[in-house]
Amino acid sequence: MTADEPFIAAVKPLVDAMGGTMLPPDEAGPEDVVLAWEGADVVAVRLPQLADSLDHILAAMERKEGRPLADLDRKAKQEVVRILEARGAFAVRHGVETVAGALGVSRFTVYNYLNREKGV
């Protein structure tokens, strides 16, 4: 076991949760994030595009629920929209449409959930 393996093991869940990819630091591109451990570059992280991140977040939420988001009741769907809004999902182009599709509701319904949260 090399000294950097615990570091890689420690950051892997975070990288996986955000939908990133780990690669050797010498393969890093200008947009990748190189992580160092004890003064040496250990791993590079390729971050996903924002739209891919939203898909990854939705998939993770489905795994957590143990069923498709479309199968949730209205209150649970509203909670999903609240969580996604807090994570910036609706700043992504076509975010509302993507979330509406995952929840099995219309865009109008997603906007209603968002407005309800804001007290409008």
mmCIF file of C-alpha atoms in Angstrom:
data_model
loop_
_atom_site.group_PDB
_atom_site.id
_atom_site.type_symbol
_atom_site.label_atom_id
_atom_site.label_comp_id
_atom_site.label_asym_id
_atom_site.label_seq_id
_atom_site.Cartn_x
_atom_site.Cartn_y
_atom_site.Cartn_z
ATOM 1 C CA MET A 1 0.000 0.000 0.000
ATOM 2 C CA THR A 2 1.405 3.383 -0.955
ATOM 3 C CA ALA A 3 1.120 6.440 1.283
ATOM 4 C CA ASP A 4 -1.368 8.161 -1.039
ATOM 5 C CA GLU A 5 -3.894 5.288 -1.192
ATOM 6 C CA PRO A 6 -5.682 6.354 2.030
ATOM 7 C CA PHE A 7 -6.016 9.852 0.577
ATOM 8 C CA ILE A 8 -7.518 8.518 -2.660
ATOM 9 C CA ALA A 9 -9.860 6.266 -0.671
ATOM 10 C CA ALA A 10 -10.879 9.257 1.453
ATOM 11 C CA VAL A 11 -11.767 11.535 -1.476
ATOM 12 C CA LYS A 12 -13.372 8.877 -3.694
ATOM 13 C CA PRO A 13 -16.846 9.060 -2.060
ATOM 14 C CA LEU A 14 -16.900 12.820 -2.574
ATOM 15 C CA VAL A 15 -15.783 12.540 -6.192
ATOM 16 C CA ASP A 16 -18.378 9.825 -6.816
ATOM 17 C CA ALA A 17 -21.136 11.845 -5.137
ATOM 18 C CA MET A 18 -20.557 14.806 -7.425
ATOM 19 C CA GLY A 19 -20.212 12.654 -10.528
ATOM 20 C CA GLY A 20 -16.520 13.375 -11.048
ATOM 21 C CA THR A 21 -13.839 11.103 -12.440
ATOM 22 C CA MET A 22 -10.453 10.424 -10.879
ATOM 23 C CA LEU A 23 -7.418 10.156 -13.134
ATOM 24 C CA PRO A 24 -3.634 10.294 -12.832
ATOM 25 C CA PRO A 25 -2.380 13.844 -12.249
ATOM 26 C CA ASP A 26 -0.201 13.759 -15.372
ATOM 27 C CA GLU A 27 -3.376 13.292 -17.459
ATOM 28 C CA ALA A 28 -5.072 16.376 -16.001
ATOM 29 C CA GLY A 29 -6.402 18.972 -18.370
ATOM 30 C CA PRO A 30 -6.676 22.696 -17.684
ATOM 31 C CA GLU A 31 -10.200 22.359 -16.246
ATOM 32 C CA ASP A 32 -9.345 19.420 -13.951
ATOM 33 C CA VAL A 33 -8.558 19.807 -10.250
ATOM 34 C CA VAL A 34 -5.263 18.261 -9.156
ATOM 35 C CA LEU A 35 -5.174 17.142 -5.517
ATOM 36 C CA ALA A 36 -1.899 16.936 -3.630
ATOM 37 C CA TRP A 37 -1.013 14.893 -0.560
ATOM 38 C CA GLU A 38 2.055 15.613 1.510
ATOM 39 C CA GLY A 39 3.480 17.886 -1.171
ATOM 40 C CA ALA A 40 3.015 15.565 -4.146
ATOM 41 C CA ASP A 41 0.290 15.565 -6.815
ATOM 42 C CA VAL A 42 -1.689 12.371 -6.219
ATOM 43 C CA VAL A 43 -4.871 12.449 -8.260
ATOM 44 C CA ALA A 44 -6.708 14.691 -10.674
ATOM 45 C CA VAL A 45 -10.459 15.107 -10.550
ATOM 46 C CA ARG A 46 -12.424 15.776 -13.713
ATOM 47 C CA LEU A 47 -15.606 17.545 -12.717
ATOM 48 C CA PRO A 48 -18.781 16.806 -14.644
ATOM 49 C CA GLN A 49 -20.582 19.338 -16.770
ATOM 50 C CA LEU A 50 -23.432 21.002 -14.861
ATOM 51 C CA ALA A 51 -26.122 19.198 -16.855
ATOM 52 C CA ASP A 52 -24.426 15.871 -16.156
ATOM 53 C CA SER A 53 -24.249 16.795 -12.475
ATOM 54 C CA LEU A 54 -28.013 17.270 -12.359
ATOM 55 C CA ASP A 55 -28.565 13.836 -13.889
ATOM 56 C CA HIS A 56 -26.130 12.379 -11.369
ATOM 57 C CA ILE A 57 -27.890 14.108 -8.458
ATOM 58 C CA LEU A 58 -31.280 12.839 -9.637
ATOM 59 C CA ALA A 59 -29.936 9.292 -9.950
ATOM 60 C CA ALA A 60 -28.456 9.489 -6.446
ATOM 61 C CA MET A 61 -31.775 10.713 -5.068
ATOM 62 C CA GLU A 62 -33.544 7.773 -6.718
ATOM 63 C CA ARG A 63 -31.033 5.354 -5.205
ATOM 64 C CA LYS A 64 -31.577 6.926 -1.794
ATOM 65 C CA GLU A 65 -35.362 6.642 -2.126
ATOM 66 C CA GLY A 66 -35.106 3.108 -3.498
ATOM 67 C CA ARG A 67 -37.589 3.858 -6.267
ATOM 68 C CA PRO A 68 -38.113 6.235 -9.180
ATOM 69 C CA LEU A 69 -38.740 9.821 -8.135
ATOM 70 C CA ALA A 70 -41.907 9.765 -10.240
ATOM 71 C CA ASP A 71 -43.337 7.219 -7.770
ATOM 72 C CA LEU A 72 -43.046 9.602 -4.796
ATOM 73 C CA ASP A 73 -46.098 11.315 -3.334
ATOM 74 C CA ARG A 74 -46.658 15.046 -3.822
ATOM 75 C CA LYS A 75 -45.118 16.061 -0.489
ATOM 76 C CA ALA A 76 -41.970 14.036 -1.173
ATOM 77 C CA LYS A 77 -41.704 15.531 -4.675
ATOM 78 C CA GLN A 78 -41.942 19.005 -3.169
ATOM 79 C CA GLU A 79 -39.104 18.105 -0.816
ATOM 80 C CA VAL A 80 -37.016 16.871 -3.768
ATOM 81 C CA VAL A 81 -37.596 20.200 -5.537
ATOM 82 C CA ARG A 82 -36.586 22.086 -2.363
ATOM 83 C CA ILE A 83 -33.348 20.082 -2.087
ATOM 84 C CA LEU A 84 -32.578 20.526 -5.776
ATOM 85 C CA GLU A 85 -33.195 24.256 -5.588
ATOM 86 C CA ALA A 86 -30.797 24.511 -2.643
ATOM 87 C CA ARG A 87 -28.191 22.665 -4.721
ATOM 88 C CA GLY A 88 -28.608 25.031 -7.688
ATOM 89 C CA ALA A 89 -30.346 22.578 -10.001
ATOM 90 C CA PHE A 90 -32.538 25.219 -11.548
ATOM 91 C CA ALA A 91 -29.606 27.382 -12.579
ATOM 92 C CA VAL A 92 -28.714 24.702 -15.118
ATOM 93 C CA ARG A 93 -30.116 25.115 -18.598
ATOM 94 C CA HIS A 94 -33.225 22.937 -18.936
ATOM 95 C CA GLY A 95 -33.046 22.189 -15.207
ATOM 96 C CA VAL A 96 -36.783 22.580 -14.689
ATOM 97 C CA GLU A 97 -37.547 20.323 -17.649
ATOM 98 C CA THR A 98 -35.053 17.695 -16.474
ATOM 99 C CA VAL A 99 -36.446 17.677 -12.935
ATOM 100 C CA ALA A 100 -40.045 17.637 -14.187
ATOM 101 C CA GLY A 101 -39.263 14.589 -16.313
ATOM 102 C CA ALA A 102 -37.623 12.766 -13.407
ATOM 103 C CA LEU A 103 -40.558 13.550 -11.111
ATOM 104 C CA GLY A 104 -43.174 12.658 -13.727
ATOM 105 C CA VAL A 105 -44.809 16.086 -13.466
ATOM 106 C CA SER A 106 -45.140 19.101 -15.722
ATOM 107 C CA ARG A 107 -42.814 22.105 -15.739
ATOM 108 C CA PHE A 108 -45.764 24.107 -14.445
ATOM 109 C CA THR A 109 -45.956 21.807 -11.401
ATOM 110 C CA VAL A 110 -42.244 22.245 -10.680
ATOM 111 C CA TYR A 111 -42.674 26.031 -10.877
ATOM 112 C CA ASN A 112 -45.636 25.749 -8.488
ATOM 113 C CA TYR A 113 -43.494 23.781 -6.042
ATOM 114 C CA LEU A 114 -40.765 26.428 -6.302
ATOM 115 C CA ASN A 115 -43.240 29.281 -5.793
ATOM 116 C CA ARG A 116 -44.841 27.503 -2.856
ATOM 117 C CA GLU A 117 -41.431 27.198 -1.185
ATOM 118 C CA LYS A 118 -40.870 30.928 -1.633
ATOM 119 C CA GLY A 119 -44.330 31.746 -0.279
ATOM 120 C CA VAL A 120 -45.490 33.324 -3.533
#
